[in-house]
Tab-separated table of C-alpha atoms in Angstrom:
chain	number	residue	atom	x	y	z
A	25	UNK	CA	44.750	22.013	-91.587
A	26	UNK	CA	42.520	21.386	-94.624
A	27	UNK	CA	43.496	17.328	-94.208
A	28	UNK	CA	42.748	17.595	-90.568
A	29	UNK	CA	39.362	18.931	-91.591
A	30	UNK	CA	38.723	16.183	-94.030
A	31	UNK	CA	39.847	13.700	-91.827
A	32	UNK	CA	37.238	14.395	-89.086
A	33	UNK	CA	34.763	14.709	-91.701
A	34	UNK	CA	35.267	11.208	-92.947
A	35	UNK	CA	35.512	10.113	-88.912
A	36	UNK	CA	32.170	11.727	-88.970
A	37	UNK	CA	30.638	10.571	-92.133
A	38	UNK	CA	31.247	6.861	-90.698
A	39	UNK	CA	30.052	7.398	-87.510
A	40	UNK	CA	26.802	8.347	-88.964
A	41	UNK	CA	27.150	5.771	-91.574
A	42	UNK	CA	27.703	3.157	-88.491
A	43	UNK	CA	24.351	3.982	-86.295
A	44	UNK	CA	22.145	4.372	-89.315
A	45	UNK	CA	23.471	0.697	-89.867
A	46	UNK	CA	22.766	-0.295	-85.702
A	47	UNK	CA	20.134	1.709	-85.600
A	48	UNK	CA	17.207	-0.317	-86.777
A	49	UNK	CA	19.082	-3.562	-84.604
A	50	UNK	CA	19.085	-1.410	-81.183
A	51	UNK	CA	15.564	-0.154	-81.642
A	52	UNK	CA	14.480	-3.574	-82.365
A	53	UNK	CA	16.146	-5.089	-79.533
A	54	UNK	CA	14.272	-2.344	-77.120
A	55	UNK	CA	11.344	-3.218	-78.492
A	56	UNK	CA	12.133	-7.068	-77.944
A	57	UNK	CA	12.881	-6.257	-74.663
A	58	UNK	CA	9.790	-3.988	-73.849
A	59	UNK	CA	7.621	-6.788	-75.359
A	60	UNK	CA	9.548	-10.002	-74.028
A	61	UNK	CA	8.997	-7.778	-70.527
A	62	UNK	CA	5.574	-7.734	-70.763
A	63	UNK	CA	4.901	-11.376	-72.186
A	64	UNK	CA	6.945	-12.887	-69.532
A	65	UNK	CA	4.348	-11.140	-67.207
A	66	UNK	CA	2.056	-12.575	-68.926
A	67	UNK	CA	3.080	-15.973	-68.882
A	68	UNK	CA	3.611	-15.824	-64.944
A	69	UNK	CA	0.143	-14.454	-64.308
A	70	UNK	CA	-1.386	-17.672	-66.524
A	71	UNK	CA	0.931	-20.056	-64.760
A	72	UNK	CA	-0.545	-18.702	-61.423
A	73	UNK	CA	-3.594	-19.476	-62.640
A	74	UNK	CA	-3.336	-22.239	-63.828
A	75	UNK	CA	-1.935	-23.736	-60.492
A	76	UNK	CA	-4.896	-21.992	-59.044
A	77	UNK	CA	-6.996	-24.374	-60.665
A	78	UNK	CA	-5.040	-27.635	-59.623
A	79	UNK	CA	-4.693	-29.078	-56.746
A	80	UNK	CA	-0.816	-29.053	-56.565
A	81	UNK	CA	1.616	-28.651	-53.557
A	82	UNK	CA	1.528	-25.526	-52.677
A	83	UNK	CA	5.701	-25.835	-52.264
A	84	UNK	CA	6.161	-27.079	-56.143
A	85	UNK	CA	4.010	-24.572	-57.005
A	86	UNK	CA	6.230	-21.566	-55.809
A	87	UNK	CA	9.224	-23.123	-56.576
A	88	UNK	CA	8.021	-23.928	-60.744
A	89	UNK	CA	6.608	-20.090	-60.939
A	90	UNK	CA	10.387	-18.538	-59.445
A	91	UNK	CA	11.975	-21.492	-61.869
A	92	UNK	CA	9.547	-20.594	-65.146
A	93	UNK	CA	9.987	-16.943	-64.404
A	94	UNK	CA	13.849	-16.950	-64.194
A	95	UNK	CA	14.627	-19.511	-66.716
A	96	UNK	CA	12.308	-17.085	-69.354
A	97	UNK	CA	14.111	-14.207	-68.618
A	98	UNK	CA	17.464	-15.394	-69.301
A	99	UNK	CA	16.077	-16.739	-72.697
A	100	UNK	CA	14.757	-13.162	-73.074
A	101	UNK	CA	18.365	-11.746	-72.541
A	102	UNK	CA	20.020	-13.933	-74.783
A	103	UNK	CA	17.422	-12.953	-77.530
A	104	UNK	CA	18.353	-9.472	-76.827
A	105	UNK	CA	21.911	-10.039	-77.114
A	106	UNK	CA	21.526	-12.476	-80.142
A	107	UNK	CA	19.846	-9.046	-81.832
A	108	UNK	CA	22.699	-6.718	-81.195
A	109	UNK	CA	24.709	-8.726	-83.512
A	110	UNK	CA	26.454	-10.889	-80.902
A	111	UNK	CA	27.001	-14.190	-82.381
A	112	UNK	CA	25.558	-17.027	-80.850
A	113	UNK	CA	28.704	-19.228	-80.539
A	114	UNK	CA	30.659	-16.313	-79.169
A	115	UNK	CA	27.831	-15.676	-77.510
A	116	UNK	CA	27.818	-19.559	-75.872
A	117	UNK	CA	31.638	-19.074	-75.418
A	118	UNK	CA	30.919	-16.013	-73.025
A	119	UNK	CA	28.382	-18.023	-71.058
A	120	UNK	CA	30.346	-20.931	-70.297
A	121	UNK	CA	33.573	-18.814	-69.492
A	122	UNK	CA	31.160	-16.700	-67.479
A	123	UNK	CA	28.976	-19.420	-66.077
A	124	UNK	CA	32.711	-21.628	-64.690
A	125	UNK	CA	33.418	-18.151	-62.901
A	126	UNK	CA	30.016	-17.272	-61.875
A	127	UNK	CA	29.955	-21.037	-60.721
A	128	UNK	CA	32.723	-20.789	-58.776
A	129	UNK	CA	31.923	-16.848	-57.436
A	130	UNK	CA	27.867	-18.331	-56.499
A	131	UNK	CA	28.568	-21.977	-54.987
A	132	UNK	CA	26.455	-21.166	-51.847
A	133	UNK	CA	24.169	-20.072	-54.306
A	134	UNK	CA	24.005	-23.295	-56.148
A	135	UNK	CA	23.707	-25.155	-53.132
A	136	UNK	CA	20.854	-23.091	-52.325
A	137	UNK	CA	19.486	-24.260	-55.919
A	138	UNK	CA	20.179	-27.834	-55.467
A	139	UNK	CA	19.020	-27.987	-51.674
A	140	UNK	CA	15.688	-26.319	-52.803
A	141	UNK	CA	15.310	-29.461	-55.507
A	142	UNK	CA	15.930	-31.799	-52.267
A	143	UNK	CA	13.121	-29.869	-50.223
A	144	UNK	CA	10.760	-30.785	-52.452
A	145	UNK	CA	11.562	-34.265	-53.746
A	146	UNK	CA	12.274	-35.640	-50.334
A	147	UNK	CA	9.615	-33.075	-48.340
A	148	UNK	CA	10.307	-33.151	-45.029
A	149	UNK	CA	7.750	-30.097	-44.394
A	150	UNK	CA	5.468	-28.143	-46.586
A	151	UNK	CA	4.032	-24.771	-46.549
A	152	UNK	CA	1.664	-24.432	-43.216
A	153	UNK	CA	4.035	-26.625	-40.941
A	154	UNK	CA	5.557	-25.788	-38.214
A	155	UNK	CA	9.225	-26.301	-38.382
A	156	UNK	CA	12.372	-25.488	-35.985
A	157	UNK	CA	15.549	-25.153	-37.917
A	158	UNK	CA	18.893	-23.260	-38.095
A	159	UNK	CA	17.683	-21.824	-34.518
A	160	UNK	CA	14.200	-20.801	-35.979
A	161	UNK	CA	10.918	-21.623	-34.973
A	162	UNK	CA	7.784	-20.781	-37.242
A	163	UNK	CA	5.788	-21.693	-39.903
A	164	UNK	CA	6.427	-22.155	-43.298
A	165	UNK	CA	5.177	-19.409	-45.648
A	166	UNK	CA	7.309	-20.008	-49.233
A	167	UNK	CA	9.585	-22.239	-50.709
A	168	UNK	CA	11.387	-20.519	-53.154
A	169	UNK	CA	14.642	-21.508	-55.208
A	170	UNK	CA	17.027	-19.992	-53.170
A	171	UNK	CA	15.207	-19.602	-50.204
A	172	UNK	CA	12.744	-20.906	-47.826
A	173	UNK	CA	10.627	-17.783	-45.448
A	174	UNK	CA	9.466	-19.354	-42.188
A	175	UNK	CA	6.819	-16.904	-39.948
A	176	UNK	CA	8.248	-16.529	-36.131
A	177	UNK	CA	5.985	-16.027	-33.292
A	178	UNK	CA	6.097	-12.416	-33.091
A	179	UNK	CA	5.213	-12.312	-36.886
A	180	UNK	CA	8.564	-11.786	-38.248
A	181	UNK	CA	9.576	-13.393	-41.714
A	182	UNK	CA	12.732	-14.846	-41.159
A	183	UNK	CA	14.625	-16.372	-44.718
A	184	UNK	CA	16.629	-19.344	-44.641
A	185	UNK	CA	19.012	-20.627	-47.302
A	186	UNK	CA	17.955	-23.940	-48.706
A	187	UNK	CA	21.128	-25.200	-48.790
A	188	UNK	CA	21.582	-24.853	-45.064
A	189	UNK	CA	18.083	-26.085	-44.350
A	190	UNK	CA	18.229	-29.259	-46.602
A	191	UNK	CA	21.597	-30.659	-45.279
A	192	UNK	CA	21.002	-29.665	-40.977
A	193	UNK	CA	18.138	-31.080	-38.520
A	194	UNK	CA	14.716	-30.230	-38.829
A	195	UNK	CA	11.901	-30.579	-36.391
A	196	UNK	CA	9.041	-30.635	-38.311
A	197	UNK	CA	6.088	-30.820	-35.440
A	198	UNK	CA	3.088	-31.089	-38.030
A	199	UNK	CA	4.712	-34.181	-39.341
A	200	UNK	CA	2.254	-36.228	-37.457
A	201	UNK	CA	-1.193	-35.119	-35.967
A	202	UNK	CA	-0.834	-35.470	-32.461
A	203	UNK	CA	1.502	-34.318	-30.022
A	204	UNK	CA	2.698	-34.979	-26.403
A	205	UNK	CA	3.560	-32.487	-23.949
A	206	UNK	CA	5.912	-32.549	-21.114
A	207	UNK	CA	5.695	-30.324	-18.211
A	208	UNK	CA	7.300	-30.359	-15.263
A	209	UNK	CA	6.218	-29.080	-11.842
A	210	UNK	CA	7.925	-28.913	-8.270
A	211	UNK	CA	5.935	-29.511	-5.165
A	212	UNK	CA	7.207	-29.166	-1.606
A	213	UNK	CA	8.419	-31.865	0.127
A	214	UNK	CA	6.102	-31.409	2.602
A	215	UNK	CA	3.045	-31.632	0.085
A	216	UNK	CA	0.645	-34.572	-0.650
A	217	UNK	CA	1.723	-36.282	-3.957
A	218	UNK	CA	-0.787	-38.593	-4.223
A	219	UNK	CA	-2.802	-35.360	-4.383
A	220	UNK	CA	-0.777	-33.430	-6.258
A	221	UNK	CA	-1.238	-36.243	-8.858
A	222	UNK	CA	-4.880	-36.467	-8.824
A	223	UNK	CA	-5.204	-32.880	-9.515
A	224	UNK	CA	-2.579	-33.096	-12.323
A	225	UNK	CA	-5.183	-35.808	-14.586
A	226	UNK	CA	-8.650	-34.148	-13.057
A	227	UNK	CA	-6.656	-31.179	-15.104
A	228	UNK	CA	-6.501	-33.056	-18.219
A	229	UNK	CA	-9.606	-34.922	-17.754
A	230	UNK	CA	-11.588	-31.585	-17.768
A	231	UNK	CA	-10.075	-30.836	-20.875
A	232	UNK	CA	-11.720	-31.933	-23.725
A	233	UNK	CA	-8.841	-31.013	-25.992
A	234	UNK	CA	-6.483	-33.184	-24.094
A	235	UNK	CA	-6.612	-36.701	-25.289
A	236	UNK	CA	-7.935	-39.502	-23.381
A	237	UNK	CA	-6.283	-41.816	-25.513
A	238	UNK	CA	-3.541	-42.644	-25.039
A	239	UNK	CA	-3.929	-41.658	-21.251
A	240	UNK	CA	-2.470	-38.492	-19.331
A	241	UNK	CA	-0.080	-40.146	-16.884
A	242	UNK	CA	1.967	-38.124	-13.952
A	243	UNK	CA	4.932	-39.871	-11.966
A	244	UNK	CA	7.762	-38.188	-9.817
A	245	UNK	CA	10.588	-37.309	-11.994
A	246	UNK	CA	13.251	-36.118	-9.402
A	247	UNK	CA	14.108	-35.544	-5.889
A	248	UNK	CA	15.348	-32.336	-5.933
A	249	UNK	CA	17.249	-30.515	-3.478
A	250	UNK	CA	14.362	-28.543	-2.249
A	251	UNK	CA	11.382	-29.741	-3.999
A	252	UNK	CA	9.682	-32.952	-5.637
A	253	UNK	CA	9.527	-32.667	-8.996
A	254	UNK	CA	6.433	-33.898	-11.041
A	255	UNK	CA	6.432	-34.921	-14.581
A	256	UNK	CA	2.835	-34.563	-16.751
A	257	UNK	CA	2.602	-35.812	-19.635
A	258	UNK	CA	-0.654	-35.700	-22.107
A	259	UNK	CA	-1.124	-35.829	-25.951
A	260	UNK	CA	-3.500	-33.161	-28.042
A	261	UNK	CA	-4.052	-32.616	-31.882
A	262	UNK	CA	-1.467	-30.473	-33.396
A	263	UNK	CA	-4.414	-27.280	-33.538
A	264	UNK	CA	-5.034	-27.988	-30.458
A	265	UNK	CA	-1.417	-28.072	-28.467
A	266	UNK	CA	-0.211	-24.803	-27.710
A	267	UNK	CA	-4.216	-23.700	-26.464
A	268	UNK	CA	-3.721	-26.988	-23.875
A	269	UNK	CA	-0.305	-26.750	-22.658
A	270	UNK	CA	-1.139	-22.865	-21.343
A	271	UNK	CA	-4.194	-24.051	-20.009
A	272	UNK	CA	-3.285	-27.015	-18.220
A	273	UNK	CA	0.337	-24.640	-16.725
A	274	UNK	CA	-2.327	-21.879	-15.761
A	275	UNK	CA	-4.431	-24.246	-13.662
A	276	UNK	CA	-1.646	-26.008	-12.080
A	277	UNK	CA	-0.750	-22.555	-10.069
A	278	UNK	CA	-4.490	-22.103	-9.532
A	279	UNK	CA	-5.621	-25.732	-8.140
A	280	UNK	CA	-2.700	-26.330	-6.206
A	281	UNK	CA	-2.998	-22.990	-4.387
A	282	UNK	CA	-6.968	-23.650	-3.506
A	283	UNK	CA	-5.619	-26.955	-2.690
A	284	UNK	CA	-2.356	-25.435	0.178
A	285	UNK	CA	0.108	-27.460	-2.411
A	286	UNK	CA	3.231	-25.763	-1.969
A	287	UNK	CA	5.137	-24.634	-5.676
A	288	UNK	CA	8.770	-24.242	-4.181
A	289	UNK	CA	10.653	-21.044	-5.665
A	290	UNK	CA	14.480	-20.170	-4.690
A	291	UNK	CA	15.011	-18.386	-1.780
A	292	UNK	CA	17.672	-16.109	-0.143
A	293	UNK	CA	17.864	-15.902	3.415
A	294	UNK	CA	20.112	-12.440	4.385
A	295	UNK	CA	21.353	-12.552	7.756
A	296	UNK	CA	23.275	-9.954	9.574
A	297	UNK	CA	25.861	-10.190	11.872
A	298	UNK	CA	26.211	-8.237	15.243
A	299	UNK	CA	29.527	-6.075	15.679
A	300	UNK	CA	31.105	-7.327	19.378
């Protein structure tokens, strides 16, 4: 019993022995922590402002701050680690057993990674276009490393892995600064098309938004099986597109009403039939 004693005394003696010997290594790697926490803060807020100052891309700029900010905090966590009495070649060893795995585990991730590089060396949009990709429409709020946040119509963000977006089609429609719209319109067969046409460029005439150069032009597009089917076709400065193609399709159903120019619409005829 007495050797039982002893021997839990020792076990205790050491135990104390061993975190008086840690001790002064675990408090100083909080403190590293608490203070690497609050310099890497620190460093981010500076890099904001300094890109504040320059007149960078607005897309390398997010993408530097999200590289800067993760790439310090890993160095941070090493440090840490390094002060807990991990050795650094162990240390290393860990990391590049871990990193094969992790590699393997995160290779969507890594394409993300490497398709976010490609976004912004090749550029084919930039934050403020208006893009359509992966069955998204919207504009392009941030271009991060992993990610790229588009704004929809109804003001939704939707997020969009880089990878996905780099190596698929995208419609960028701020790409150039001018635009041409198509819209088609039936009339009935019945109608006047030479006036039906005249109406379609006084329309875009009017409109001072609409360009005049190069020139609105209308021609018939089809003879459909109930109507004939008109083809307009204008050009307006990308701020300017969406406000002229709903004007010009609201004054189509006004001016060819005042004018008797019939719009065709489908039709069911119900008839019934008279019991002998």
């Amino acid at each position: 019993m007495l050797d039982k004693i002893t021997n839990l005394q020792e076990h205790a003696d050491n135990a104390i022995a061993w975190l008086w010997a840690v001790l002064p290594s675990v408090l100083w790697a909080i403190f590293l922590l608490i203070a690497g926490t609050y310099l890497i803060r620190f460093i981010n807020k500076m890099i904001r402002k300094f890109f504040a100052k320059k007149d960078y891309d607005l897309a390398l700029e997010t993408f530097l701050q999200s590289f800067i900010s993760i790439a310090l905090k890993i160095i941070l966590f090493v440090l840490v680690i390094t002060q807990l009495g991990v050795q650094t070649t162990s240390l290393v060893a860990i990391l590049a057993s871990a990193g094969l795995a992790i590699g393997l585990a995160l290779q969507g991730s890594l394409a993300n990674f490497a398709g976010g590089v490609l976004i912004l060396l090749f550029k084919p949009f930039k934050i403020g276009d208006f893009i359509s990709a992966q069955g998204v429409d919207g504009t392009v709020r941030e271009i991060s490393i992993f990610t790229t946040k588009v704004s929809t119509f109804g003001n939704q963000i939707a997020i969009i892995p880089n990878g996905q977006l780099s190596n698929n089609t995208i419609t960028n429609y701020n790409a150039l600064d001018t635009r041409r719209d198509k819209i088609d319109v039936g009339i009935g067969y019945g109608s006047n098309i030479k006036q039906a046409k005249e109406i379609l460029l006084a329309i875009c005439a009017e409109r001072e938004t609409i360009l005049k150069a190069p020139e609105p032009e209308v021609y018939v597009g089809e003879l459909g099986d109930s109507s004939v089917n008109l083809t307009l076709r204008f050009w307006a400065n990308n701020p300017d597109f969406w406000a002229a193609h709903f004007y010009v399709m609201e004054e189509i159903k006004y001016r060819f009403d005042a004018a008797g120019i019939e719009i065709p619409f489908p039709q069911r005829v119900i008839t019934q039939m008279k019991a002998n």
